[in-house]
Amino acid sequence: VGARARRACRRCYKSSRSHRHSQARSSALSASSASSASSSNDSYAKTLSIWLLENERDDVIDTDLAILLSSIASACQQISSLVKLAPLQGNTGAAGTENASGDEVKKLDVLANEVFVNTLRSTGRTGIIVTEEEEQPVAIDVVSGGDYIATFDPIDGSSNLDAAVTSGAIFGVYHPNEQCKVDASMDDVLEQCLTAVQQSGEALAASGYCMFSASAVFMITVGNGVYGFTLDETCGEFILTHEKLKIPEMGQGGQAIVSCNLGNTPLWDPKLAKYVDTLYSAEGAAAAGLDLKHNKDKPYSYRYIGALVGDFHRTLLYGGIWLYPPDSKAPEGKARLLYEVAPIGMIAEQAGGMATFGDKAEKRVLDVVPKKVHQKHPMFVGSKGEVERLQKFLA
């Protein structure tokens, strides 16, 4: 990892320096622009590999976790390329099967899952892999060290792919668990692995996602804040672009945004549906006793992509709240606890926000211990202030 990181850093530094020199030459007629470009030439392009090494050096993570996270980033780069080229390579559309959760599988779901499983398997740093596309946990029979439990949704929002709309991959890495031993019989291995992966979000060692959109963005936390990296395709490395992110609050740069599937509100608990209705008009909010002074008495804006990665990424950067409650057709919710809800919940809390559920939105999603590998679960996630306003309304 060290040698690779140093080589990548030199390549990306040269790439970014060359790009900045080009910008400076093209804006030479502007003294202020030239001055800005000149000062930026001395900046340092920190790669994800270097960031992982720094966290390893500071004992935030161990070597095995650093290698595992580096391999996840490598898989994300491969999948980002597959997503971009899918229409040209005939990889759009359905694969003709359903996954463990009963969802229609897209061709890219299958390809992305293979990339993740094969990449993580080759590192030898994970003892168990849990993926949305596999009904049972995958026990790795050759482990060099670490024994971490890696969980992921290889393509979140895959229904958007054929329309070239934002999608992404979500991952969670749980601390090693001694219960899954590959030298036992296959039946015993399966039973042990099922028990091993049933851990709450408190057992997460790292969480993150990679969003495939105008840029490929890799967001990650290892328990010391949220950091974001953007893929520089000129050198093939993720470059640090967001440091110690905090979900902005209203009045502190945050926007009044509510995100949910409005088509499902008739299926929701009536009080929660009423909450959403009140956000769209100052009169309705006043009648319901909801104070909009934090938004200068203006109604909220509605934004919804239909992919957890995209909607949460906007919430992380802009503020607001994202609602994915249970309804009469899906009483357990629709997002998967192990590899969607818990990892996003960890990122939200590390960014100063909240991720909750319950009739009064009062329970932490990170406290929930799954009873099934692909268990679904509801979630309300956003800035601390927005979730607290929801809690107050539902109380």
Short mmCIF file of C-alpha atoms in Angstrom, two decimals:
data_model
loop_
_atom_site.label_atom_id
_atom_site.label_comp_id
_atom_site.label_asym_id
_atom_site.label_seq_id
_atom_site.Cartn_x
_atom_site.Cartn_y
_atom_site.Cartn_z
CA VAL A 1 0.00 0.00 0.00
CA GLY A 2 2.81 2.41 0.93
CA ALA A 3 4.74 2.20 -2.34
CA ARG A 4 1.55 2.37 -4.39
CA ALA A 5 0.37 5.38 -2.44
CA ARG A 6 3.65 7.25 -2.89
CA ARG A 7 3.71 6.59 -6.64
CA ALA A 8 0.07 7.63 -6.97
CA CYS A 9 0.66 10.77 -4.97
CA ARG A 10 3.56 11.81 -7.22
CA ARG A 11 1.48 11.15 -10.36
CA CYS A 12 -1.54 13.06 -9.05
CA TYR A 13 0.59 15.92 -7.78
CA LYS A 14 2.22 16.27 -11.20
CA SER A 15 -1.19 15.97 -12.90
CA SER A 16 -2.83 18.60 -10.72
CA ARG A 17 0.23 20.88 -10.97
CA SER A 18 0.23 20.62 -14.78
CA HIS A 19 -3.50 21.32 -14.87
CA ARG A 20 -3.06 24.38 -12.65
CA HIS A 21 -0.15 25.69 -14.78
CA SER A 22 -2.38 25.37 -17.85
CA GLN A 23 -5.13 27.31 -16.11
CA ALA A 24 -2.68 29.98 -15.05
CA ARG A 25 -1.38 30.46 -18.61
CA SER A 26 -4.90 30.74 -20.05
CA SER A 27 -5.82 33.44 -17.52
CA ALA A 28 -2.56 35.41 -17.70
CA LEU A 29 -4.39 38.62 -18.62
CA SER A 30 -6.10 38.61 -15.24
CA ALA A 31 -3.71 39.57 -12.46
CA SER A 32 -5.96 38.21 -9.72
CA SER A 33 -6.52 34.90 -11.49
CA ALA A 34 -2.82 34.53 -12.17
CA SER A 35 -2.04 35.23 -8.54
CA SER A 36 -4.57 32.65 -7.40
CA ALA A 37 -3.24 30.03 -9.79
CA SER A 38 0.34 30.75 -8.71
CA SER A 39 -0.47 30.23 -5.05
CA SER A 40 -2.38 27.01 -5.82
CA ASN A 41 0.67 25.53 -7.56
CA ASP A 42 2.17 24.87 -4.14
CA SER A 43 -0.85 22.89 -2.95
CA TYR A 44 -0.60 19.17 -2.28
CA ALA A 45 -2.98 16.67 -3.86
CA LYS A 46 -3.64 14.11 -1.11
CA THR A 47 -4.81 10.75 -2.39
CA LEU A 48 -7.03 8.27 -0.62
CA SER A 49 -4.05 5.92 -0.37
CA ILE A 50 -2.01 8.54 1.48
CA TRP A 51 -4.98 9.35 3.73
CA LEU A 52 -5.32 5.68 4.65
CA LEU A 53 -1.58 5.50 5.43
CA GLU A 54 -1.88 8.54 7.69
CA ASN A 55 -4.74 6.95 9.59
CA GLU A 56 -2.75 3.74 9.91
CA ARG A 57 0.25 5.70 11.18
CA ASP A 58 -1.92 7.44 13.78
CA ASP A 59 -3.39 4.08 14.93
CA VAL A 60 -6.89 5.04 13.83
CA ILE A 61 -7.01 1.91 11.65
CA ASP A 62 -4.77 -1.12 11.36
CA THR A 63 -2.88 -2.30 8.28
CA ASP A 64 -5.48 -4.92 7.37
CA LEU A 65 -8.31 -2.40 7.38
CA ALA A 66 -6.23 0.04 5.32
CA ILE A 67 -5.65 -2.65 2.69
CA LEU A 68 -9.32 -3.66 2.70
CA LEU A 69 -10.53 -0.07 2.27
CA SER A 70 -8.01 0.48 -0.51
CA SER A 71 -9.38 -2.58 -2.31
CA ILE A 72 -12.95 -1.26 -1.93
CA ALA A 73 -11.87 2.00 -3.55
CA SER A 74 -10.26 0.02 -6.37
CA ALA A 75 -13.50 -1.89 -6.91
CA CYS A 76 -15.41 1.41 -7.00
CA GLN A 77 -13.12 2.71 -9.74
CA GLN A 78 -13.79 -0.38 -11.83
CA ILE A 79 -17.54 -0.10 -11.30
CA SER A 80 -17.51 3.60 -12.16
CA SER A 81 -15.96 2.69 -15.51
CA LEU A 82 -18.54 -0.08 -16.06
CA VAL A 83 -21.39 2.35 -15.36
CA LYS A 84 -20.05 4.89 -17.86
CA LEU A 85 -19.54 2.32 -20.61
CA ALA A 86 -22.68 0.27 -19.96
CA PRO A 87 -24.72 1.65 -22.92
CA LEU A 88 -21.77 1.03 -25.28
CA GLN A 89 -21.06 -2.47 -24.03
CA GLY A 90 -24.65 -3.71 -23.92
CA ASN A 91 -24.79 -3.83 -20.12
CA THR A 92 -28.04 -1.92 -19.62
CA GLY A 93 -31.35 -3.52 -18.79
CA ALA A 94 -32.41 -6.42 -16.58
CA ALA A 95 -30.47 -9.64 -16.04
CA GLY A 96 -33.69 -11.65 -15.79
CA THR A 97 -33.36 -12.66 -12.14
CA GLU A 98 -34.21 -11.40 -8.63
CA ASN A 99 -31.78 -10.81 -5.76
CA ALA A 100 -32.03 -11.99 -2.14
CA SER A 101 -34.32 -9.06 -1.37
CA GLY A 102 -36.74 -9.84 -4.20
CA ASP A 103 -35.68 -6.91 -6.40
CA GLU A 104 -35.20 -7.20 -10.14
CA VAL A 105 -31.50 -7.61 -10.87
CA LYS A 106 -29.89 -5.41 -13.52
CA LYS A 107 -26.96 -6.54 -15.63
CA LEU A 108 -24.73 -4.02 -13.87
CA ASP A 109 -25.84 -5.37 -10.47
CA VAL A 110 -24.31 -8.72 -11.44
CA LEU A 111 -21.12 -7.22 -12.85
CA ALA A 112 -20.59 -4.85 -9.90
CA ASN A 113 -21.18 -7.66 -7.43
CA GLU A 114 -18.54 -9.81 -9.15
CA VAL A 115 -16.07 -6.94 -9.05
CA PHE A 116 -16.59 -6.37 -5.32
CA VAL A 117 -16.47 -10.03 -4.32
CA ASN A 118 -13.41 -10.86 -6.43
CA THR A 119 -11.51 -7.74 -5.39
CA LEU A 120 -12.17 -8.21 -1.68
CA ARG A 121 -11.52 -11.93 -1.85
CA SER A 122 -8.07 -11.29 -3.37
CA THR A 123 -6.98 -9.04 -0.49
CA GLY A 124 -7.32 -11.79 2.10
CA ARG A 125 -8.39 -9.21 4.70
CA THR A 126 -12.03 -10.15 5.04
CA GLY A 127 -13.38 -13.38 6.47
CA ILE A 128 -17.01 -12.82 5.46
CA ILE A 129 -18.61 -10.89 2.62
CA VAL A 130 -22.28 -9.91 2.68
CA THR A 131 -23.76 -8.51 -0.50
CA GLU A 132 -27.29 -7.67 -1.59
CA GLU A 133 -26.88 -9.97 -4.58
CA GLU A 134 -25.96 -13.09 -2.58
CA GLU A 135 -28.61 -14.85 -0.50
CA GLN A 136 -26.11 -16.11 2.10
CA PRO A 137 -22.88 -14.59 3.49
CA VAL A 138 -19.78 -15.57 1.54
CA ALA A 139 -17.09 -17.16 3.76
CA ILE A 140 -13.56 -16.53 2.48
CA ASP A 141 -11.38 -19.61 2.85
CA VAL A 142 -8.00 -17.87 2.45
CA VAL A 143 -7.49 -15.00 4.88
CA SER A 144 -4.08 -13.34 5.27
CA GLY A 145 -5.17 -11.25 8.23
CA GLY A 146 -7.84 -8.91 9.48
CA ASP A 147 -10.88 -11.18 9.23
CA TYR A 148 -13.14 -8.13 8.82
CA ILE A 149 -16.77 -8.52 7.79
CA ALA A 150 -17.38 -6.57 4.58
CA THR A 151 -20.95 -5.72 3.57
CA PHE A 152 -22.07 -3.81 0.52
CA ASP A 153 -24.78 -2.91 -1.94
CA PRO A 154 -22.78 -3.02 -5.20
CA ILE A 155 -25.18 -0.73 -7.11
CA ASP A 156 -27.63 1.37 -5.13
CA GLY A 157 -30.26 2.95 -7.37
CA SER A 158 -29.67 0.49 -10.20
CA SER A 159 -33.15 1.27 -11.55
CA ASN A 160 -31.70 4.67 -12.53
CA LEU A 161 -28.87 3.24 -14.61
CA ASP A 162 -30.63 2.92 -17.95
CA ALA A 163 -31.55 6.61 -17.74
CA ALA A 164 -27.98 7.61 -16.80
CA VAL A 165 -29.19 9.00 -13.48
CA THR A 166 -27.10 9.01 -10.27
CA SER A 167 -26.35 5.65 -8.68
CA GLY A 168 -23.68 4.42 -6.29
CA ALA A 169 -22.26 1.70 -4.06
CA ILE A 170 -22.60 1.57 -0.26
CA PHE A 171 -20.30 -0.38 2.02
CA GLY A 172 -19.85 -1.14 5.70
CA VAL A 173 -16.90 -2.90 7.32
CA TYR A 174 -17.63 -4.55 10.65
CA HIS A 175 -15.04 -5.55 13.23
CA PRO A 176 -13.80 -9.17 13.09
CA ASN A 177 -15.95 -11.81 14.72
CA GLU A 178 -14.47 -15.10 15.87
CA GLN A 179 -17.69 -17.07 15.32
CA CYS A 180 -17.15 -17.73 11.61
CA LYS A 181 -14.42 -20.34 11.08
CA VAL A 182 -13.89 -21.68 7.59
CA ASP A 183 -12.29 -24.92 8.80
CA ALA A 184 -15.64 -26.20 10.09
CA SER A 185 -18.21 -28.13 8.06
CA MET A 186 -20.17 -26.13 5.48
CA ASP A 187 -23.38 -26.28 7.51
CA ASP A 188 -21.53 -25.09 10.61
CA VAL A 189 -19.79 -22.35 8.64
CA LEU A 190 -23.11 -21.04 7.33
CA GLU A 191 -24.69 -21.04 10.78
CA GLN A 192 -21.66 -19.37 12.35
CA CYS A 193 -21.43 -16.74 9.62
CA LEU A 194 -25.10 -15.88 9.93
CA THR A 195 -24.54 -15.26 13.63
CA ALA A 196 -21.32 -13.32 13.03
CA VAL A 197 -22.87 -10.77 10.68
CA GLN A 198 -25.79 -9.99 12.96
CA GLN A 199 -24.16 -6.99 14.59
CA SER A 200 -25.47 -3.50 15.21
CA GLY A 201 -24.00 -0.44 13.52
CA GLU A 202 -21.97 0.16 16.68
CA ALA A 203 -19.68 -2.65 15.46
CA LEU A 204 -18.79 -0.79 12.25
CA ALA A 205 -15.08 -0.08 11.81
CA ALA A 206 -15.66 1.94 8.63
CA SER A 207 -18.50 3.04 6.40
CA GLY A 208 -18.78 4.79 3.10
CA TYR A 209 -20.21 5.02 -0.37
CA CYS A 210 -19.10 5.79 -3.88
CA MET A 211 -21.42 7.91 -6.00
CA PHE A 212 -21.38 7.52 -9.76
CA SER A 213 -22.53 10.79 -11.29
CA ALA A 214 -20.89 13.77 -13.00
CA SER A 215 -17.89 12.74 -10.91
CA ALA A 216 -17.09 9.55 -9.04
CA VAL A 217 -17.06 10.59 -5.37
CA PHE A 218 -15.81 8.33 -2.57
CA MET A 219 -17.09 9.28 0.91
CA ILE A 220 -15.71 7.50 3.98
CA THR A 221 -15.52 7.52 7.75
CA VAL A 222 -13.37 5.38 10.01
CA GLY A 223 -14.82 6.95 13.13
CA ASN A 224 -12.89 10.23 13.09
CA GLY A 225 -15.10 12.37 10.86
CA VAL A 226 -16.31 12.20 7.26
CA TYR A 227 -13.94 12.70 4.34
CA GLY A 228 -14.66 12.88 0.62
CA PHE A 229 -12.47 12.03 -2.35
CA THR A 230 -13.11 12.71 -6.03
CA LEU A 231 -11.73 10.45 -8.74
CA ASP A 232 -9.06 12.09 -10.91
CA GLU A 233 -9.15 9.95 -14.04
CA THR A 234 -5.90 11.47 -15.32
CA CYS A 235 -3.95 9.58 -12.67
CA GLY A 236 -6.52 6.99 -11.56
CA GLU A 237 -6.63 8.08 -7.93
CA PHE A 238 -9.23 9.45 -5.54
CA ILE A 239 -8.13 12.94 -4.41
CA LEU A 240 -9.19 14.53 -1.11
CA THR A 241 -11.82 17.21 -1.80
CA HIS A 242 -13.96 17.22 1.37
CA GLU A 243 -12.45 17.23 4.85
CA LYS A 244 -14.24 16.80 8.20
CA LEU A 245 -17.66 17.30 6.61
CA LYS A 246 -20.58 18.42 8.77
CA ILE A 247 -24.21 18.39 7.64
CA PRO A 248 -25.06 22.11 7.57
CA GLU A 249 -27.85 23.41 9.77
CA MET A 250 -30.47 25.96 8.79
CA GLY A 251 -29.07 29.46 9.27
CA GLN A 252 -25.53 28.10 9.04
CA GLY A 253 -25.40 27.38 5.32
CA GLY A 254 -27.96 24.58 5.34
CA GLN A 255 -30.93 24.50 2.98
CA ALA A 256 -34.58 23.71 3.75
CA ILE A 257 -34.92 20.48 1.77
CA VAL A 258 -37.15 17.49 2.39
CA SER A 259 -36.54 14.32 0.41
CA CYS A 260 -38.89 11.34 0.18
CA ASN A 261 -41.09 9.40 -2.22
CA LEU A 262 -44.24 11.53 -2.22
CA GLY A 263 -46.10 8.83 -4.14
CA ASN A 264 -46.03 6.67 -1.01
CA THR A 265 -47.34 9.21 1.50
CA PRO A 266 -50.92 7.79 1.34
CA LEU A 267 -49.41 4.55 2.68
CA TRP A 268 -47.61 6.27 5.59
CA ASP A 269 -48.69 6.88 9.13
CA PRO A 270 -51.11 9.86 8.82
CA LYS A 271 -49.15 12.04 11.25
CA LEU A 272 -45.92 11.62 9.31
CA ALA A 273 -47.70 12.34 6.03
CA LYS A 274 -49.14 15.50 7.62
CA TYR A 275 -45.64 16.55 8.66
CA VAL A 276 -44.47 16.48 5.04
CA ASP A 277 -47.55 18.39 3.88
CA THR A 278 -46.91 21.17 6.39
CA LEU A 279 -43.41 21.78 5.04
CA TYR A 280 -44.67 22.93 1.66
CA SER A 281 -46.64 25.98 2.82
CA ALA A 282 -46.13 28.54 5.56
CA GLU A 283 -49.88 28.51 6.26
CA GLY A 284 -50.00 24.76 6.65
CA ALA A 285 -46.99 24.80 8.93
CA ALA A 286 -48.55 27.46 11.13
CA ALA A 287 -51.83 25.54 11.34
CA ALA A 288 -49.94 22.42 12.38
CA GLY A 289 -47.87 24.28 14.91
CA LEU A 290 -44.61 23.81 13.01
CA ASP A 291 -42.26 26.77 13.36
CA LEU A 292 -40.61 27.78 10.09
CA LYS A 293 -38.69 30.70 11.55
CA HIS A 294 -35.48 28.74 11.02
CA ASN A 295 -36.22 29.08 7.28
CA LYS A 296 -37.35 32.72 7.40
CA ASP A 297 -40.99 31.54 7.32
CA LYS A 298 -40.53 30.09 3.83
CA PRO A 299 -41.75 26.60 2.83
CA TYR A 300 -39.32 23.79 2.14
CA SER A 301 -38.05 22.66 -1.26
CA TYR A 302 -38.64 19.09 -2.41
CA ARG A 303 -35.80 17.06 -3.94
CA TYR A 304 -35.82 13.33 -4.68
CA ILE A 305 -33.50 11.26 -6.89
CA GLY A 306 -34.71 7.81 -5.92
CA ALA A 307 -31.27 6.47 -4.97
CA LEU A 308 -30.16 6.49 -1.34
CA VAL A 309 -26.59 7.43 -2.26
CA GLY A 310 -27.63 10.46 -4.33
CA ASP A 311 -30.29 11.73 -1.93
CA PHE A 312 -28.07 11.29 1.12
CA HIS A 313 -25.06 12.89 -0.58
CA ARG A 314 -27.11 16.01 -1.28
CA THR A 315 -28.33 16.02 2.33
CA LEU A 316 -24.75 15.62 3.59
CA LEU A 317 -23.58 18.64 1.60
CA TYR A 318 -26.67 20.87 1.61
CA GLY A 319 -28.57 19.89 4.75
CA GLY A 320 -32.25 19.01 5.15
CA ILE A 321 -33.83 15.65 5.89
CA TRP A 322 -34.40 12.37 4.02
CA LEU A 323 -37.38 10.21 4.95
CA TYR A 324 -37.64 6.49 4.27
CA PRO A 325 -40.39 5.32 6.65
CA PRO A 326 -42.33 2.07 6.85
CA ASP A 327 -45.67 1.99 5.07
CA SER A 328 -48.67 -0.29 4.77
CA LYS A 329 -47.04 -2.24 1.92
CA ALA A 330 -43.55 -2.36 3.46
CA PRO A 331 -44.01 -2.33 7.25
CA GLU A 332 -40.28 -2.97 7.79
CA GLY A 333 -39.17 -0.28 5.35
CA LYS A 334 -37.24 -0.96 2.16
CA ALA A 335 -33.58 -0.12 2.79
CA ARG A 336 -31.32 -2.93 4.03
CA LEU A 337 -30.01 -2.57 7.56
CA LEU A 338 -26.56 -4.18 7.33
CA TYR A 339 -25.22 -2.61 4.16
CA GLU A 340 -27.36 0.51 3.61
CA VAL A 341 -29.06 1.87 6.73
CA ALA A 342 -26.29 1.24 9.29
CA PRO A 343 -23.39 2.54 7.13
CA ILE A 344 -25.33 5.68 6.15
CA GLY A 345 -26.32 6.12 9.81
CA MET A 346 -22.67 6.02 10.87
CA ILE A 347 -21.71 8.61 8.25
CA ALA A 348 -24.59 10.88 9.32
CA GLU A 349 -23.61 10.78 12.99
CA GLN A 350 -19.94 11.32 12.19
CA ALA A 351 -21.04 14.41 10.22
CA GLY A 352 -22.94 15.79 13.22
CA GLY A 353 -26.35 14.65 11.98
CA MET A 354 -28.85 12.05 13.15
CA ALA A 355 -30.21 8.78 11.75
CA THR A 356 -33.31 7.51 13.54
CA PHE A 357 -36.53 5.51 13.23
CA GLY A 358 -39.65 4.77 15.26
CA ASP A 359 -43.14 6.22 15.66
CA LYS A 360 -41.58 9.36 17.11
CA ALA A 361 -38.27 9.11 15.24
CA GLU A 362 -36.67 8.64 18.62
CA LYS A 363 -34.55 5.48 18.13
CA ARG A 364 -31.00 5.30 16.70
CA VAL A 365 -30.56 3.07 13.68
CA LEU A 366 -27.02 2.21 14.87
CA ASP A 367 -28.47 0.46 17.92
CA VAL A 368 -30.47 -2.08 15.91
CA VAL A 369 -29.17 -5.66 15.83
CA PRO A 370 -30.37 -7.41 12.64
CA LYS A 371 -32.25 -10.68 12.95
CA LYS A 372 -31.74 -11.52 9.28
CA VAL A 373 -28.90 -10.89 6.86
CA HIS A 374 -31.01 -8.93 4.39
CA GLN A 375 -33.31 -7.36 6.97
CA LYS A 376 -35.01 -4.18 5.81
CA HIS A 377 -35.36 -1.15 8.04
CA PRO A 378 -36.80 2.39 7.98
CA MET A 379 -34.71 5.52 8.52
CA PHE A 380 -35.01 9.29 8.97
CA VAL A 381 -31.65 10.93 8.33
CA GLY A 382 -30.47 14.51 8.10
CA SER A 383 -29.05 17.40 10.07
CA LYS A 384 -29.49 17.26 13.82
CA GLY A 385 -31.84 20.25 13.80
CA GLU A 386 -34.10 18.82 11.09
CA VAL A 387 -34.44 15.41 12.74
CA GLU A 388 -35.16 17.06 16.08
CA ARG A 389 -37.91 19.15 14.45
CA LEU A 390 -39.42 15.94 13.10
CA GLN A 391 -39.22 14.36 16.55
CA LYS A 392 -40.94 17.38 18.10
CA PHE A 393 -43.75 17.22 15.53
CA LEU A 394 -44.32 13.49 16.05
CA ALA A 395 -44.12 13.62 19.87
#
